[in-house]
Coordinates of C-alpha atoms in Angstrom, one line a residue:
M9 CA 18.3 55.4 -2.8
R10 CA 19.8 53.3 -5.7
R11 CA 17.6 53.9 -8.6
F12 CA 18.6 57.5 -8.3
G13 CA 22.1 57.1 -7.9
W14 CA 22.4 59.7 -5.1
S15 CA 25.5 59.3 -3.4
L16 CA 26.8 62.0 -1.1
S17 CA 30.6 62.7 -0.9
G18 CA 32.4 64.6 1.3
T19 CA 33.0 67.5 -1.3
G20 CA 29.0 67.4 -2.2
L21 CA 28.1 67.9 1.3
A22 CA 30.3 70.8 1.6
L23 CA 29.4 72.3 -1.4
A24 CA 25.5 71.5 -0.7
A25 CA 25.9 73.3 2.9
I26 CA 27.2 76.6 1.5
L27 CA 24.6 76.6 -1.2
A28 CA 22.0 75.9 1.7
L29 CA 23.3 78.9 3.5
G30 CA 23.1 81.0 0.6
A31 CA 26.8 81.7 0.1
T32 CA 28.4 82.2 -3.4
V33 CA 30.9 79.9 -4.3
S34 CA 33.4 81.0 -6.8
V35 CA 35.4 78.4 -8.9
S36 CA 38.7 79.3 -10.9
A37 CA 38.0 79.3 -14.4
A38 CA 41.7 77.8 -14.8
T39 CA 40.4 74.4 -13.2
P40 CA 40.6 71.7 -15.7
K41 CA 37.8 69.5 -16.3
P42 CA 38.3 65.7 -15.5
K43 CA 39.7 63.9 -18.4
I44 CA 36.8 61.8 -20.2
E45 CA 38.0 58.5 -20.5
T46 CA 37.3 56.5 -23.9
F47 CA 36.2 53.1 -24.1
G48 CA 36.4 50.7 -27.1
K49 CA 38.9 52.4 -29.2
G50 CA 42.2 50.8 -30.7
A51 CA 43.0 47.6 -32.9
A52 CA 41.0 45.0 -30.8
Y53 CA 37.5 46.9 -31.4
K54 CA 38.3 47.7 -34.9
A55 CA 38.7 43.9 -35.3
L56 CA 35.6 43.2 -33.6
A57 CA 33.8 45.7 -35.8
H58 CA 34.2 43.2 -38.6
F59 CA 32.2 40.2 -36.7
A60 CA 29.6 39.2 -39.1
V61 CA 25.8 39.1 -38.0
M62 CA 22.4 38.8 -39.3
H63 CA 20.4 41.8 -38.0
E64 CA 16.8 42.8 -39.4
G65 CA 17.3 40.5 -42.3
R66 CA 20.7 41.5 -43.8
I67 CA 24.0 40.4 -43.1
K68 CA 26.4 42.9 -41.9
P69 CA 29.2 43.9 -39.5
L70 CA 28.7 44.1 -35.6
D71 CA 29.8 47.5 -36.3
T72 CA 26.8 48.4 -38.3
L73 CA 24.4 46.4 -35.9
A74 CA 26.0 48.3 -33.1
R75 CA 25.5 51.9 -34.5
E76 CA 21.7 51.0 -35.5
E77 CA 20.7 49.4 -32.3
I78 CA 22.6 52.2 -29.8
K79 CA 21.1 54.9 -31.8
Q80 CA 17.5 53.4 -31.3
I81 CA 18.2 52.9 -27.5
Y82 CA 20.3 55.9 -26.5
G83 CA 19.9 58.5 -29.3
R84 CA 23.3 58.5 -30.5
E85 CA 25.9 56.1 -31.7
R86 CA 28.4 56.8 -29.0
I87 CA 27.4 56.3 -25.4
W88 CA 28.3 59.4 -22.8
L89 CA 28.2 58.4 -19.2
L90 CA 27.7 61.4 -16.9
D91 CA 28.4 62.0 -13.4
L92 CA 25.8 62.9 -10.7
D93 CA 26.5 66.6 -11.6
D94 CA 25.7 65.7 -15.5
E95 CA 29.4 66.3 -16.4
A96 CA 30.7 63.5 -18.9
Y97 CA 33.3 61.3 -17.6
A98 CA 33.4 58.4 -20.0
S99 CA 32.5 57.5 -23.7
W100 CA 31.9 54.2 -25.3
E101 CA 32.3 53.6 -28.6
P102 CA 29.4 51.4 -30.3
V103 CA 31.1 47.9 -30.5
A104 CA 32.5 48.1 -27.2
A105 CA 29.2 49.1 -25.6
L106 CA 27.4 46.4 -27.1
L107 CA 29.6 43.6 -26.1
D108 CA 30.0 45.2 -22.4
W109 CA 26.4 45.3 -22.3
S110 CA 26.2 41.5 -22.0
A111 CA 29.7 41.2 -20.2
R112 CA 28.8 43.4 -17.1
P113 CA 25.0 44.0 -17.1
E114 CA 24.8 44.6 -13.4
Y115 CA 27.1 47.7 -14.3
W116 CA 24.8 48.8 -17.3
N117 CA 21.6 48.5 -15.5
D118 CA 22.4 51.4 -13.4
Q119 CA 23.6 53.8 -16.1
A120 CA 21.2 56.6 -17.7
I121 CA 21.3 55.1 -21.3
I122 CA 17.6 54.7 -22.1
K123 CA 16.3 57.7 -23.9
V124 CA 13.5 59.5 -22.2
E125 CA 13.3 62.9 -23.4
Y126 CA 9.8 63.7 -23.1
L127 CA 9.7 65.5 -20.0
P128 CA 6.1 64.7 -18.9
L129 CA 6.9 60.9 -19.3
K130 CA 10.1 61.1 -17.6
R131 CA 8.2 62.8 -14.4
F132 CA 5.2 60.5 -14.9
L133 CA 7.7 57.4 -14.7
L134 CA 9.9 59.0 -11.7
H135 CA 6.7 60.4 -9.6
G136 CA 6.3 57.0 -7.3
A137 CA 10.2 57.2 -6.8
S138 CA 10.2 60.6 -6.2
K139 CA 7.6 60.6 -4.1
A140 CA 9.1 57.8 -1.6
F141 CA 12.4 59.7 -1.6
L142 CA 10.7 63.1 -0.3
N143 CA 8.7 61.1 2.0
E144 CA 11.8 59.3 3.5
I145 CA 13.4 62.5 3.9
A146 CA 10.2 63.9 5.7
A147 CA 10.1 60.8 8.2
K148 CA 13.6 61.3 9.5
T149 CA 13.8 62.7 13.1
S150 CA 16.4 65.2 12.1
T151 CA 14.2 67.1 9.9
P152 CA 12.4 69.9 11.0
A153 CA 8.8 70.6 11.3
A154 CA 8.4 73.0 8.7
D155 CA 10.4 71.2 6.2
R156 CA 8.8 68.2 7.0
D157 CA 5.4 69.7 6.1
A158 CA 6.8 71.2 3.0
L159 CA 8.3 67.8 1.8
K160 CA 4.9 66.1 2.2
R161 CA 3.1 68.8 0.5
V162 CA 5.5 68.4 -2.6
A163 CA 5.2 64.6 -2.5
S164 CA 1.5 64.5 -2.3
G165 CA 1.2 66.4 -5.4
E166 CA -0.3 65.2 -8.8
E167 CA 3.3 65.9 -10.5
I168 CA 6.8 66.6 -9.0
G169 CA 8.4 68.8 -11.2
V170 CA 11.3 71.3 -11.3
A171 CA 9.2 74.1 -10.2
E172 CA 7.9 72.2 -7.1
L173 CA 11.4 71.4 -5.9
E174 CA 12.7 75.0 -6.8
L175 CA 10.2 76.3 -4.2
L176 CA 11.1 73.6 -1.8
L177 CA 15.1 74.5 -2.1
R178 CA 14.4 78.2 -1.9
S179 CA 12.5 77.9 1.6
T180 CA 14.5 74.6 3.2
T181 CA 16.4 74.7 6.3
L182 CA 17.5 70.7 5.6
P183 CA 20.9 69.8 6.3
A184 CA 23.5 69.8 3.2
A185 CA 23.2 66.2 2.4
E186 CA 19.2 66.3 1.7
V187 CA 19.8 69.7 -0.2
L188 CA 22.2 68.2 -2.4
A189 CA 20.0 65.2 -3.0
I190 CA 16.8 67.2 -3.8
S191 CA 18.9 69.6 -6.0
R192 CA 20.1 66.2 -8.0
L193 CA 16.6 65.1 -8.0
H194 CA 15.9 68.4 -9.4
A195 CA 18.2 68.3 -12.2
K196 CA 17.0 64.7 -13.2
L197 CA 13.5 65.8 -13.7
G198 CA 14.8 69.0 -15.7
E199 CA 15.3 69.3 -19.6
G200 CA 18.9 68.8 -19.7
H201 CA 18.5 65.1 -18.1
K202 CA 17.4 63.1 -21.0
W203 CA 18.1 59.3 -20.3
L204 CA 17.0 56.8 -17.7
S205 CA 18.9 53.6 -16.3
P206 CA 17.1 50.3 -17.1
Q207 CA 17.1 49.6 -13.5
E208 CA 14.9 52.9 -13.1
L209 CA 12.5 51.6 -15.8
E210 CA 12.4 48.1 -14.4
D211 CA 11.5 49.4 -10.7
A212 CA 9.1 52.3 -12.3
E213 CA 5.6 52.1 -11.2
V214 CA 3.0 54.0 -13.0
K215 CA -0.6 55.1 -12.3
G216 CA -2.8 52.7 -14.3
S217 CA -6.5 53.6 -15.8
D218 CA -8.1 52.4 -12.8
G219 CA -5.8 54.9 -10.5
K220 CA -3.9 52.0 -9.0
P221 CA 0.0 51.8 -9.7
V222 CA 1.1 49.2 -12.1
P223 CA 4.8 48.0 -12.9
F224 CA 6.2 50.2 -15.9
F225 CA 6.2 46.8 -18.2
Q226 CA 2.9 45.9 -17.5
W227 CA 1.7 49.4 -18.4
I228 CA 3.6 48.9 -21.7
E229 CA 1.9 45.5 -22.2
S230 CA -1.6 47.1 -22.1
I231 CA -0.6 50.1 -24.6
A232 CA 0.7 47.3 -26.8
E233 CA -2.7 45.1 -26.6
R234 CA -4.3 48.3 -27.3
N235 CA -2.4 48.9 -30.2
R236 CA -3.2 45.3 -31.5
S237 CA -6.9 45.7 -31.0
A238 CA -6.9 48.9 -32.8
S239 CA -4.9 47.5 -35.8
M240 CA -8.2 45.3 -36.4
M241 CA -10.9 48.1 -36.1
P242 CA -11.8 49.7 -39.4
S243 CA -9.9 52.9 -38.6
G244 CA -7.0 51.2 -37.6
E245 CA -6.2 54.0 -35.4
A246 CA -4.7 53.5 -31.8
K247 CA -6.0 56.5 -29.6
L248 CA -3.0 56.8 -27.3
T249 CA -2.1 60.1 -25.2
D250 CA 1.3 61.5 -25.8
I251 CA 2.6 59.9 -22.8
E252 CA 1.2 56.6 -23.8
E253 CA 3.2 56.9 -27.3
K254 CA 6.3 58.0 -25.9
G255 CA 6.1 55.4 -23.0
Y256 CA 5.6 52.8 -25.7
E257 CA 8.8 53.8 -27.5
A258 CA 11.0 54.2 -24.1
G259 CA 9.8 50.4 -23.6
T260 CA 10.6 49.3 -26.9
A261 CA 14.0 50.9 -26.5
F262 CA 14.3 48.9 -23.3
S263 CA 13.4 45.7 -24.9
R264 CA 16.0 46.2 -27.6
Y265 CA 18.6 46.8 -24.8
R266 CA 17.3 43.7 -22.8
S267 CA 17.8 41.4 -25.6
L268 CA 21.1 42.3 -26.4
R269 CA 22.2 42.3 -22.9
D270 CA 20.6 39.0 -21.9
R271 CA 21.7 37.4 -25.6
D272 CA 17.9 35.9 -25.5
M273 CA 16.9 34.2 -28.5
T274 CA 13.3 34.2 -27.3
R275 CA 13.0 37.9 -26.8
F276 CA 13.0 41.1 -29.1
L277 CA 16.4 41.1 -31.0
P278 CA 18.5 37.8 -30.7
L279 CA 22.0 38.1 -31.7
L280 CA 22.4 36.1 -35.0
V281 CA 26.0 35.2 -35.5
M282 CA 26.2 32.0 -37.8
P283 CA 24.5 30.6 -41.2
R284 CA 23.2 27.3 -40.0
P285 CA 24.1 24.0 -41.9
F286 CA 22.0 22.9 -45.3
N287 CA 23.4 19.1 -45.4
Q288 CA 21.3 16.2 -45.1
A289 CA 22.2 15.6 -41.7
Y290 CA 20.4 19.1 -40.7
V291 CA 17.6 18.4 -43.1
V292 CA 16.5 15.3 -41.0
Y293 CA 17.4 16.8 -37.7
T294 CA 15.0 19.7 -37.9
G295 CA 12.3 17.0 -39.2
E296 CA 13.0 15.0 -35.9
A297 CA 12.7 17.8 -33.7
L298 CA 9.5 19.2 -35.3
K299 CA 8.0 15.7 -34.5
K300 CA 9.2 15.8 -30.9
A301 CA 7.8 19.5 -30.5
Q302 CA 4.3 18.4 -31.8
L303 CA 4.5 15.1 -29.7
S304 CA 5.4 17.1 -26.5
R305 CA 3.6 20.3 -27.4
G306 CA 7.2 22.3 -26.8
R307 CA 7.3 20.7 -23.3
D308 CA 10.8 19.0 -22.2
L309 CA 12.5 20.3 -25.5
S310 CA 16.0 21.7 -25.4
N311 CA 16.2 24.9 -27.0
F312 CA 18.3 23.5 -29.7
D313 CA 15.6 21.2 -30.8
L314 CA 12.8 23.9 -30.2
E315 CA 14.9 26.2 -32.5
A316 CA 15.3 23.6 -35.2
A317 CA 11.6 22.9 -35.3
V318 CA 10.9 26.6 -35.6
V319 CA 13.1 26.6 -38.7
L320 CA 11.5 23.9 -40.5
T321 CA 8.1 25.1 -39.6
K322 CA 8.9 28.5 -41.1
Y323 CA 10.2 26.8 -44.2
L324 CA 6.9 25.1 -44.4
E325 CA 4.7 28.3 -44.1
N326 CA 5.4 29.0 -47.7
V327 CA 5.4 25.6 -49.3
Q328 CA 2.1 24.1 -50.7
S329 CA 0.5 21.1 -49.0
K330 CA 0.9 18.9 -52.0
D331 CA 4.7 19.4 -51.8
I332 CA 5.3 19.1 -48.3
A333 CA 7.0 15.8 -47.1
D334 CA 8.8 14.4 -43.8
P335 CA 12.3 15.6 -44.3
G336 CA 14.4 12.6 -45.1
T337 CA 11.7 10.6 -47.0
D338 CA 11.7 12.7 -50.1
S339 CA 14.6 13.6 -52.2
A340 CA 13.1 16.5 -54.2
F341 CA 11.7 17.9 -50.9
D342 CA 14.9 17.6 -49.2
T343 CA 16.7 19.5 -52.1
R344 CA 14.5 22.2 -52.0
Y345 CA 14.4 22.7 -48.4
A346 CA 18.3 22.3 -48.2
K347 CA 18.6 25.0 -51.0
W348 CA 16.3 27.4 -48.8
L349 CA 18.5 26.6 -45.9
K350 CA 21.6 27.6 -47.9
E351 CA 20.2 30.8 -49.5
R352 CA 17.5 32.1 -47.2
S353 CA 17.1 30.8 -43.7
T354 CA 18.0 32.9 -40.8
W355 CA 21.1 32.5 -39.1
V356 CA 21.9 30.9 -35.8
P357 CA 21.3 32.8 -32.5
L358 CA 24.7 33.2 -30.6
V359 CA 23.2 31.9 -27.4
M360 CA 22.3 28.6 -29.3
L361 CA 26.1 28.0 -30.2
L362 CA 27.2 28.5 -26.7
D363 CA 24.7 26.3 -24.9
A364 CA 24.3 23.6 -27.4
K365 CA 25.4 20.3 -26.4
P366 CA 28.2 18.5 -28.4
E367 CA 25.9 15.3 -29.2
E368 CA 23.1 17.5 -30.6
L369 CA 25.6 19.6 -32.6
E370 CA 27.1 16.6 -34.1
K371 CA 23.8 15.1 -35.0
A372 CA 22.6 18.1 -36.6
G373 CA 25.5 18.4 -38.9
Y374 CA 27.5 20.9 -37.6
P375 CA 31.3 20.9 -37.6
V376 CA 31.8 20.2 -33.8
A377 CA 35.4 20.7 -33.4
K378 CA 35.1 24.5 -35.1
V379 CA 32.2 25.1 -33.1
E380 CA 34.1 24.2 -29.8
A381 CA 36.6 26.7 -31.2
F382 CA 34.4 29.4 -32.0
R383 CA 32.8 28.9 -28.5
K384 CA 36.3 29.0 -26.6
A385 CA 37.3 32.4 -28.7
F386 CA 33.8 33.8 -27.8
R387 CA 34.3 33.0 -24.2
S388 CA 37.7 34.3 -24.0
M389 CA 36.7 37.6 -25.3
D390 CA 33.6 37.7 -22.9
Q391 CA 36.1 37.3 -19.7
A392 CA 38.6 39.6 -21.4
E393 CA 35.7 42.4 -21.4
K394 CA 34.6 41.6 -18.0
A395 CA 38.4 41.9 -16.9
S396 CA 39.0 44.9 -18.9
P397 CA 36.1 46.7 -19.9
G398 CA 36.5 48.6 -23.1
H399 CA 40.3 47.7 -23.6
V400 CA 40.1 44.1 -24.8
D401 CA 43.5 42.9 -26.3
E402 CA 44.1 42.7 -29.9
A403 CA 45.1 38.9 -30.0
T404 CA 41.9 37.7 -28.4
A405 CA 39.7 39.9 -30.4
N406 CA 41.5 38.8 -33.5
A407 CA 41.0 35.1 -32.3
L408 CA 37.1 35.4 -32.3
V409 CA 37.0 36.8 -35.7
V410 CA 39.1 34.4 -37.0
A411 CA 37.1 31.5 -35.3
E412 CA 33.7 32.9 -36.7
R413 CA 35.2 32.9 -40.3
D414 CA 36.5 29.7 -40.1
L415 CA 33.2 28.3 -38.8
G416 CA 31.1 30.2 -41.0
T417 CA 32.8 29.3 -44.4
T418 CA 33.1 25.8 -43.3
I419 CA 29.3 25.7 -42.5
N420 CA 28.2 27.7 -45.6
E421 CA 30.8 29.5 -47.5
S422 CA 28.3 31.4 -50.0
Y423 CA 26.4 32.5 -47.2
F424 CA 29.0 34.1 -45.1
P425 CA 30.4 37.8 -46.0
T426 CA 33.9 38.3 -47.5
E427 CA 36.4 40.2 -45.6
G428 CA 35.8 42.7 -48.5
D429 CA 32.4 43.4 -48.1
L430 CA 32.8 43.7 -44.0
N431 CA 35.3 45.9 -45.0
R432 CA 33.5 48.0 -47.1
E433 CA 30.8 48.4 -44.9
V434 CA 32.9 49.3 -41.9
S435 CA 34.5 52.0 -44.0
F436 CA 31.4 53.4 -45.2
N437 CA 30.1 53.7 -41.6
A438 CA 33.5 55.5 -40.5
T439 CA 33.6 57.9 -43.4
A440 CA 29.7 58.7 -43.0
P441 CA 29.4 60.4 -46.2
F442 CA 25.8 61.3 -45.9
W443 CA 26.3 63.2 -42.7
W444 CA 29.1 65.2 -44.2
A445 CA 26.8 66.0 -47.0
P446 CA 24.7 68.7 -45.5
L447 CA 27.6 70.4 -43.9
I448 CA 29.7 70.8 -47.5
Y449 CA 26.6 71.6 -49.2
G450 CA 25.7 74.4 -46.5
L451 CA 29.1 75.8 -46.6
G452 CA 28.9 75.9 -50.7
T453 CA 25.3 77.5 -50.3
A454 CA 26.9 80.4 -47.7
L455 CA 30.1 81.0 -50.3
L456 CA 27.8 81.2 -53.3
A457 CA 25.3 83.7 -51.5
L458 CA 28.0 85.9 -50.2
S459 CA 29.7 85.8 -53.9
L460 CA 26.5 87.2 -55.3
T461 CA 26.2 89.8 -52.6
V462 CA 30.0 90.9 -53.2
G463 CA 29.4 90.7 -56.9
S464 CA 26.8 93.6 -56.5
F465 CA 29.7 95.9 -56.1
R466 CA 32.0 97.3 -58.8
S467 CA 35.7 97.2 -57.8
S468 CA 38.7 95.2 -58.9
I469 CA 39.5 94.2 -55.6
V470 CA 35.7 93.2 -54.8
S471 CA 35.7 91.5 -58.2
G472 CA 38.5 89.4 -57.1
I473 CA 36.9 88.4 -53.9
H474 CA 33.9 87.8 -55.8
K475 CA 36.0 85.4 -58.0
T476 CA 37.2 83.6 -55.1
L477 CA 33.9 83.3 -53.1
Y478 CA 32.4 81.8 -56.2
L479 CA 35.1 79.4 -56.9
S480 CA 35.3 78.3 -53.3
G481 CA 31.6 77.8 -53.3
M482 CA 31.5 75.8 -56.5
V483 CA 34.2 73.4 -55.0
A484 CA 32.4 73.1 -51.9
F485 CA 29.2 72.3 -54.1
V486 CA 30.6 69.8 -56.4
S487 CA 32.3 68.2 -53.1
G488 CA 28.8 67.7 -51.6
I489 CA 27.6 65.9 -54.9
G490 CA 31.0 63.8 -55.0
L491 CA 30.0 62.7 -51.4
E492 CA 26.5 61.7 -52.3
I493 CA 27.7 59.5 -55.2
Y494 CA 30.4 58.0 -53.0
G495 CA 27.8 57.1 -50.5
F496 CA 25.4 56.1 -52.9
S497 CA 27.6 53.7 -54.8
Q498 CA 28.9 52.2 -51.5
R499 CA 25.1 51.6 -50.3
V500 CA 24.3 49.8 -53.4
L501 CA 27.4 47.4 -53.2
I502 CA 26.5 47.0 -49.5
T503 CA 22.8 46.4 -49.3
G504 CA 22.3 45.1 -53.2
W505 CA 19.4 47.1 -53.9
A506 CA 18.6 50.4 -55.5
P507 CA 19.0 53.6 -53.3
V508 CA 15.5 54.7 -53.1
T509 CA 13.8 52.0 -51.2
G510 CA 12.7 54.0 -48.2
M511 CA 12.1 57.6 -47.2
Y512 CA 15.6 58.5 -45.8
E513 CA 17.1 57.2 -49.5
T514 CA 14.7 59.2 -51.4
V515 CA 15.0 62.1 -49.5
I516 CA 19.0 62.0 -50.0
W517 CA 18.3 61.3 -53.9
V518 CA 16.1 64.1 -54.4
G519 CA 19.0 66.3 -53.1
L520 CA 21.5 64.7 -55.2
V521 CA 19.5 64.6 -58.4
T522 CA 18.9 68.3 -57.9
A523 CA 22.2 69.2 -57.0
T524 CA 23.2 67.5 -60.4
L525 CA 20.6 69.6 -62.3
G526 CA 22.0 72.7 -60.7
L527 CA 25.4 72.0 -61.7
A528 CA 24.5 71.2 -65.3
L529 CA 22.6 74.8 -65.5
E530 CA 25.5 76.7 -63.8
M531 CA 28.2 75.1 -66.2
I532 CA 25.6 76.3 -69.1
Y533 CA 24.9 79.6 -67.9
R534 CA 27.2 81.0 -65.3
K535 CA 25.0 83.1 -63.3
T536 CA 25.6 81.5 -60.1
Y537 CA 21.7 81.4 -59.2
A538 CA 21.2 77.8 -60.4
A539 CA 24.2 76.6 -58.3
L540 CA 22.9 78.6 -55.4
A541 CA 19.4 77.4 -55.6
A542 CA 20.6 73.6 -56.1
A543 CA 23.2 73.7 -53.3
G544 CA 20.4 75.3 -50.9
V545 CA 17.9 72.5 -52.0
A546 CA 20.6 69.9 -51.6
T547 CA 21.4 71.1 -47.9
F548 CA 17.8 71.2 -46.8
A549 CA 17.4 67.5 -48.2
T550 CA 20.5 66.3 -46.8
A551 CA 20.3 67.9 -43.3
L552 CA 16.5 66.6 -43.0
A553 CA 17.6 63.1 -43.8
A554 CA 20.2 63.1 -41.3
T555 CA 17.9 64.0 -38.5
V556 CA 16.1 60.6 -39.2
P557 CA 17.3 57.7 -36.6
M558 CA 18.0 55.4 -38.8
F559 CA 21.2 53.4 -39.8
E560 CA 22.5 55.9 -42.8
A561 CA 22.5 59.1 -41.0
R562 CA 25.4 58.6 -38.6
S563 CA 27.9 60.9 -37.5
P564 CA 31.5 59.9 -36.7
K565 CA 31.6 62.9 -34.2
D566 CA 28.6 61.6 -32.5

C-alpha cells in the first residue's frame, strides 16, 4: 500500500463509515484549518541562496538553480506538501527543498513532487498499482460477494478512472476502511491531484507495445530511442502519442530530481560547485589521467581520474591535430590549455570534491587544506539539514558559503563570482519584476479603460472621477514600464548578454517597446487611446511570457 500512501487513521475510519452509511456530516465553519509549516525561511537559507554553482553553462547562485529545477520538476518554485485529503500541511522554499532532497532522499521519494498533470498519463501509470490494490481488497475473506465481483470488474477494465470508482463507491457495502482507501484512490486519479511521488514512478509498470507490462523507465528509454532514431530521418519528426510525449516529460522531470538527489556526476544534472585548477600540476594530471583511461579503457579508474580525463578530452575536441601535444611536454600547448581551464572549462562536481582522496587532490594541484575545510563545512550543513530539516542554523550555513568562497577564489578568483554578482541575482529573483509587470500593466489598462468610459459623461463630478482614473492608470502604466526597464537592466548585468536572446525575452521586449511608444504618443496627443492600447498589448505580452516555465518568469507568491 505504500505506493499510494494510504494510511487509515481512527478519525478517517469513522468518517468513512458515516459516508458509507449515507449519513450527512457537517463540520463547523469556525473550525480552524491546520497551520501550514514553512521550511527554508530565515537567515540560514538566505545565506545558502548565495552558494555559487555552475548550471546550464552559466555561473549563478544556488537560489536560481533551485528555482529553475524545482519549477521544471514540480511546476512551481515553492513545493507544497499535501496530506491524504489533498490539504496543504507544509511548504518548502526552493533552496531548502533542493538541499533536503539529498539529505533525506527516503523522505522525498514518497512525496508527490513530480508533476504529472495529464490525466490519461496519470491513469496509465497508476493502472497496474490501482488494479493490484482493488484485487487485494476483493481477495479479502471479509469482502461481501457482490462487492468482490464489482471490485474485480473495475480492476479488469482497460482503464481505471474516477467514473468507475464513483459507481463502485455508490453501491458498495464494504467496511469503512476500504471505502476510505478507495475514495482516496478516486481523488488521486482525479483532476485535482497533479503530482506523483518518485517512488510511484519507480514502481510503475506500463503496457508496452507488445501488451506486456514494462517498468516505467524502460518505457521512457524506448521513447527516447525512438526520438533519437526519428531525428536521423529526413522528416526529423518523432511520431509519439500524447501519452508518450507527456510520459517523456515526466521521465525527464524525474531524472532531474534523481540527479540532484543523488549528487551523481554521471547522470542528468551534476551539481557543479567549484572552478577547477589551471596550474601546471593540474594540466599534467589530466594528461596522465587520459593515458590511464586509454590504457585501461576506463576500467579500474577512480572517478577523480576519469573526470580529469574527460576534461582534457573535451578541450581536445576543438583543437586542431597539429596543435595537440601531451600536457607537460609543450609549453605553448600547456599555456593554451591552462587559459581554457581558467576561462571556459566546466566547474567541478560536488561529489568529486567530497569523495576525492587527499593524495589525488594534492597531485592535481588543489589547495588540500582549503578543500578539507570546504568538505567539513558541507558535511556539517548536510548533517544539520538531516537533524533539523528546513531549519539549519545560520552559523552552519554561513560557514559553508565562506568555505566555498575561500576555496573558489584560491583556485581561480577570476572565474568565481563576486559577492555583488550573487547578491544582484538573488535580489532579482526575490523582486521578480517580470512576474509583477503584467499585474501592474493590467491595472493600468483597467483604469484607463474606465477613465474613457466615465469621460463620456458630462458632469463636473464625473470629470473629477475621470481625471483621477486617468492619472491612476497612467501611474500604473508608467510603473509597469519601470519594472520592465529594471528587470532588463538587471538581466543584462546578470547574464552579460542582450535581453532578446530567447523567445521569452523577445516577447517581454516587445511589450516594453510597445509600452514605451504608447507612452510617447500619449504624451503628445493626450487622448488616452494610445496609452490604453499600449498598456493592453504590454499586459498580454508580459502575461503570455509569465506562463512559460523558464527561469525568468517566477513568482514570489508561488
